[in-house]
Amino acid sequence: MENHPETAPDIAGPARVLAARVSAADREKLLLNGWMSHDARWFTAVASEFGLDAANKLNAIAVRETGRVEARRAIRMLGVTLPTDLHACVITQEAMGRLLAPGLVDYDITTNADSVRFDVTRCFAFENVTRAGIAPQYRCGIFPRLEGWWDVFNVEYEISPAPGPCAMAAGKPCTYTMRITGEGPST
């Protein structure tokens, strides 16, 4: 709002004072909660209008594309080069997760020479779709976002299993493996 000359000084000044009361951490929490609220309401609106199959399909597409955009932005903000090996990919991904999705998913990581395994122990998406009563029909939107991040990294990879129905909703462990299959094109 700083660049709006039509904002009267008797409005801009007090508004600035009010906004300055909010800490950076609280502002970050507000923005993250706003994004998650938008995401849930977008999914619900698409499901209501076009059905859960369409919502799941469009969510995976939109989340993966969003992941690509946010990865490029986060990599620039972090001041790192595109990762080219598994170790750098995992470090970059973890830093991005701390920036972009803190506290949304809890998981354990196991790495070996060419792959990383994620064992999810808590997932906000599973919790929310369970509350909404659609968990059995929900298809994972978390790992398509992660795929978007890895799409930007300078490696070729595969994810196994391919993101699909929510494993937790089926009472199964939520476990995915990302494996480096080659060097990606330099972008």
GROMACS .gro file of C-alpha atoms in nm:
model
  187
    1MET     CA    1   0.000   0.000   0.000
    2GLU     CA    2   0.301   0.226   0.029
    3ASN     CA    3   0.279   0.321  -0.340
    4HIS     CA    4  -0.081   0.440  -0.337
    5PRO     CA    5  -0.068   0.821  -0.349
    6GLU     CA    6  -0.445   0.838  -0.310
    7THR     CA    7  -0.420   0.694   0.043
    8ALA     CA    8  -0.473   0.984   0.279
    9PRO     CA    9  -0.196   1.038   0.535
   10ASP     CA   10  -0.450   1.017   0.816
   11ILE     CA   11  -0.523   0.660   0.701
   12ALA     CA   12  -0.179   0.542   0.588
   13GLY     CA   13   0.003   0.642   0.907
   14PRO     CA   14  -0.230   0.467   1.153
   15ALA     CA   15  -0.254   0.163   0.923
   16ARG     CA   16   0.126   0.138   0.919
   17VAL     CA   17   0.134   0.156   1.300
   18LEU     CA   18  -0.128  -0.119   1.330
   19ALA     CA   19   0.050  -0.348   1.083
   20ALA     CA   20   0.386  -0.289   1.257
   21ARG     CA   21   0.243  -0.446   1.574
   22VAL     CA   22   0.250  -0.785   1.407
   23SER     CA   23   0.575  -0.975   1.444
   24ALA     CA   24   0.748  -1.129   1.142
   25ALA     CA   25   0.672  -1.477   1.280
   26ASP     CA   26   0.303  -1.397   1.323
   27ARG     CA   27   0.289  -1.246   0.973
   28GLU     CA   28   0.447  -1.562   0.832
   29LYS     CA   29   0.191  -1.775   1.018
   30LEU     CA   30  -0.092  -1.557   0.884
   31LEU     CA   31   0.033  -1.591   0.526
   32LEU     CA   32   0.081  -1.968   0.554
   33ASN     CA   33  -0.263  -2.015   0.709
   34GLY     CA   34  -0.414  -1.798   0.434
   35TRP     CA   35  -0.248  -2.010   0.167
   36MET     CA   36  -0.367  -2.334   0.327
   37SER     CA   37  -0.721  -2.194   0.364
   38HIS     CA   38  -0.723  -2.093  -0.003
   39ASP     CA   39  -0.595  -2.436  -0.104
   40ALA     CA   40  -0.869  -2.616   0.092
   41ARG     CA   41  -1.144  -2.390  -0.034
   42TRP     CA   42  -1.023  -2.414  -0.395
   43PHE     CA   43  -1.023  -2.794  -0.371
   44THR     CA   44  -1.371  -2.793  -0.214
   45ALA     CA   45  -1.509  -2.557  -0.479
   46VAL     CA   46  -1.376  -2.770  -0.764
   47ALA     CA   47  -1.503  -3.089  -0.599
   48SER     CA   48  -1.848  -2.934  -0.546
   49GLU     CA   49  -1.873  -2.809  -0.902
   50PHE     CA   50  -1.702  -3.089  -1.097
   51GLY     CA   51  -1.661  -3.385  -0.857
   52LEU     CA   52  -1.377  -3.529  -0.652
   53ASP     CA   53  -1.206  -3.696  -0.948
   54ALA     CA   54  -1.170  -3.359  -1.123
   55ALA     CA   55  -1.061  -3.188  -0.800
   56ASN     CA   56  -0.792  -3.452  -0.739
   57LYS     CA   57  -0.666  -3.434  -1.098
   58LEU     CA   58  -0.660  -3.053  -1.112
   59ASN     CA   59  -0.510  -3.027  -0.764
   60ALA     CA   60  -0.214  -3.249  -0.863
   61ILE     CA   61  -0.153  -3.039  -1.174
   62ALA     CA   62  -0.184  -2.704  -0.994
   63VAL     CA   63   0.024  -2.811  -0.694
   64ARG     CA   64   0.308  -2.945  -0.912
   65GLU     CA   65   0.316  -2.624  -1.117
   66THR     CA   66   0.308  -2.416  -0.797
   67GLY     CA   67   0.597  -2.626  -0.667
   68ARG     CA   68   0.802  -2.541  -0.975
   69VAL     CA   69   0.740  -2.169  -0.934
   70GLU     CA   70   0.806  -2.163  -0.560
   71ALA     CA   71   1.123  -2.374  -0.604
   72ARG     CA   72   1.272  -2.120  -0.845
   73ARG     CA   73   1.185  -1.835  -0.607
   74ALA     CA   74   1.315  -2.017  -0.299
   75ILE     CA   75   1.641  -2.117  -0.469
   76ARG     CA   76   1.702  -1.754  -0.562
   77MET     CA   77   1.617  -1.643  -0.208
   78LEU     CA   78   1.845  -1.907  -0.057
   79GLY     CA   79   2.125  -1.797  -0.290
   80VAL     CA   80   2.215  -2.152  -0.392
   81THR     CA   81   2.279  -2.310  -0.728
   82LEU     CA   82   2.051  -2.579  -0.862
   83PRO     CA   83   2.136  -2.905  -0.687
   84THR     CA   84   2.305  -3.168  -0.903
   85ASP     CA   85   2.336  -3.464  -0.666
   86LEU     CA   86   2.117  -3.637  -0.410
   87HIS     CA   87   2.280  -3.478  -0.106
   88ALA     CA   88   2.236  -3.125  -0.243
   89CYS     CA   89   1.877  -3.204  -0.353
   90VAL     CA   90   1.779  -3.319  -0.005
   91ILE     CA   91   1.945  -3.021   0.166
   92THR     CA   92   1.782  -2.776  -0.076
   93GLN     CA   93   1.445  -2.947  -0.041
   94GLU     CA   94   1.467  -2.938   0.339
   95ALA     CA   95   1.559  -2.568   0.338
   96MET     CA   96   1.268  -2.497   0.104
   97GLY     CA   97   1.033  -2.696   0.326
   98ARG     CA   98   1.137  -2.488   0.625
   99LEU     CA   99   1.064  -2.172   0.426
  100LEU     CA  100   0.748  -2.274   0.242
  101ALA     CA  101   0.570  -2.534   0.453
  102PRO     CA  102   0.693  -2.529   0.811
  103GLY     CA  103   0.510  -2.768   1.040
  104LEU     CA  104   0.268  -2.902   0.779
  105VAL     CA  105   0.410  -3.251   0.741
  106ASP     CA  106   0.624  -3.458   0.977
  107TYR     CA  107   0.843  -3.729   0.825
  108ASP     CA  108   1.160  -3.927   0.863
  109ILE     CA  109   1.424  -3.929   0.590
  110THR     CA  110   1.653  -4.217   0.496
  111THR     CA  111   1.914  -4.166   0.223
  112ASN     CA  112   2.145  -4.398   0.036
  113ALA     CA  113   2.376  -4.346  -0.262
  114ASP     CA  114   2.106  -4.257  -0.518
  115SER     CA  115   1.773  -4.226  -0.336
  116VAL     CA  116   1.592  -4.069  -0.046
  117ARG     CA  117   1.298  -4.227   0.132
  118PHE     CA  118   1.031  -4.027   0.310
  119ASP     CA  119   0.823  -4.192   0.581
  120VAL     CA  120   0.541  -3.949   0.661
  121THR     CA  121   0.420  -3.967   1.021
  122ARG     CA  122   0.180  -3.668   1.019
  123CYS     CA  123   0.022  -3.488   0.726
  124PHE     CA  124  -0.198  -3.178   0.742
  125ALA     CA  125  -0.369  -3.275   0.415
  126PHE     CA  126  -0.469  -3.616   0.552
  127GLU     CA  127  -0.593  -3.452   0.872
  128ASN     CA  128  -0.802  -3.200   0.678
  129VAL     CA  129  -0.953  -3.443   0.427
  130THR     CA  130  -1.036  -3.675   0.718
  131ARG     CA  131  -1.222  -3.391   0.892
  132ALA     CA  132  -1.398  -3.315   0.563
  133GLY     CA  133  -1.504  -3.681   0.529
  134ILE     CA  134  -1.336  -3.735   0.190
  135ALA     CA  135  -1.012  -3.908   0.291
  136PRO     CA  136  -1.092  -4.236   0.109
  137GLN     CA  137  -1.134  -4.047  -0.221
  138TYR     CA  138  -0.846  -3.800  -0.174
  139ARG     CA  139  -0.538  -3.831  -0.395
  140CYS     CA  140  -0.210  -3.703  -0.249
  141GLY     CA  141  -0.134  -3.339  -0.319
  142ILE     CA  142   0.181  -3.325  -0.106
  143PHE     CA  143   0.415  -3.530  -0.323
  144PRO     CA  144   0.311  -3.361  -0.649
  145ARG     CA  145   0.430  -3.035  -0.486
  146LEU     CA  146   0.758  -3.205  -0.398
  147GLU     CA  147   0.782  -3.329  -0.758
  148GLY     CA  148   0.747  -2.967  -0.871
  149TRP     CA  149   1.045  -2.877  -0.653
  150TRP     CA  150   1.253  -3.167  -0.788
  151ASP     CA  151   1.150  -3.079  -1.146
  152VAL     CA  152   1.354  -2.760  -1.102
  153PHE     CA  153   1.660  -2.934  -0.956
  154ASN     CA  154   1.934  -3.022  -1.203
  155VAL     CA  155   1.874  -3.397  -1.186
  156GLU     CA  156   1.653  -3.656  -1.348
  157TYR     CA  157   1.458  -3.851  -1.090
  158GLU     CA  158   1.172  -4.090  -1.037
  159ILE     CA  159   0.931  -4.115  -0.748
  160SER     CA  160   0.798  -4.445  -0.624
  161PRO     CA  161   0.519  -4.511  -0.583
  162ALA     CA  162   0.369  -4.250  -0.814
  163PRO     CA  163   0.152  -4.014  -0.606
  164GLY     CA  164  -0.200  -4.148  -0.595
  165PRO     CA  165  -0.466  -4.225  -0.337
  166CYS     CA  166  -0.380  -4.117   0.016
  167ALA     CA  167  -0.200  -4.409   0.179
  168MET     CA  168  -0.284  -4.290   0.529
  169ALA     CA  169  -0.655  -4.286   0.442
  170ALA     CA  170  -0.620  -4.653   0.345
  171GLY     CA  171  -0.450  -4.728   0.678
  172LYS     CA  172  -0.114  -4.785   0.507
  173PRO     CA  173   0.222  -4.623   0.572
  174CYS     CA  174   0.283  -4.309   0.366
  175THR     CA  175   0.626  -4.385   0.221
  176TYR     CA  176   0.778  -4.246  -0.098
  177THR     CA  177   1.122  -4.283  -0.251
  178MET     CA  178   1.284  -4.029  -0.483
  179ARG     CA  179   1.566  -4.184  -0.686
  180ILE     CA  180   1.822  -3.999  -0.897
  181THR     CA  181   1.822  -4.154  -1.244
  182GLY     CA  182   2.058  -3.915  -1.421
  183GLU     CA  183   2.174  -3.561  -1.464
  184GLY     CA  184   1.907  -3.315  -1.565
  185PRO     CA  185   1.931  -3.037  -1.821
  186SER     CA  186   2.089  -2.721  -1.684
  187THR     CA  187   1.815  -2.459  -1.656
   0.00000   0.00000   0.00000
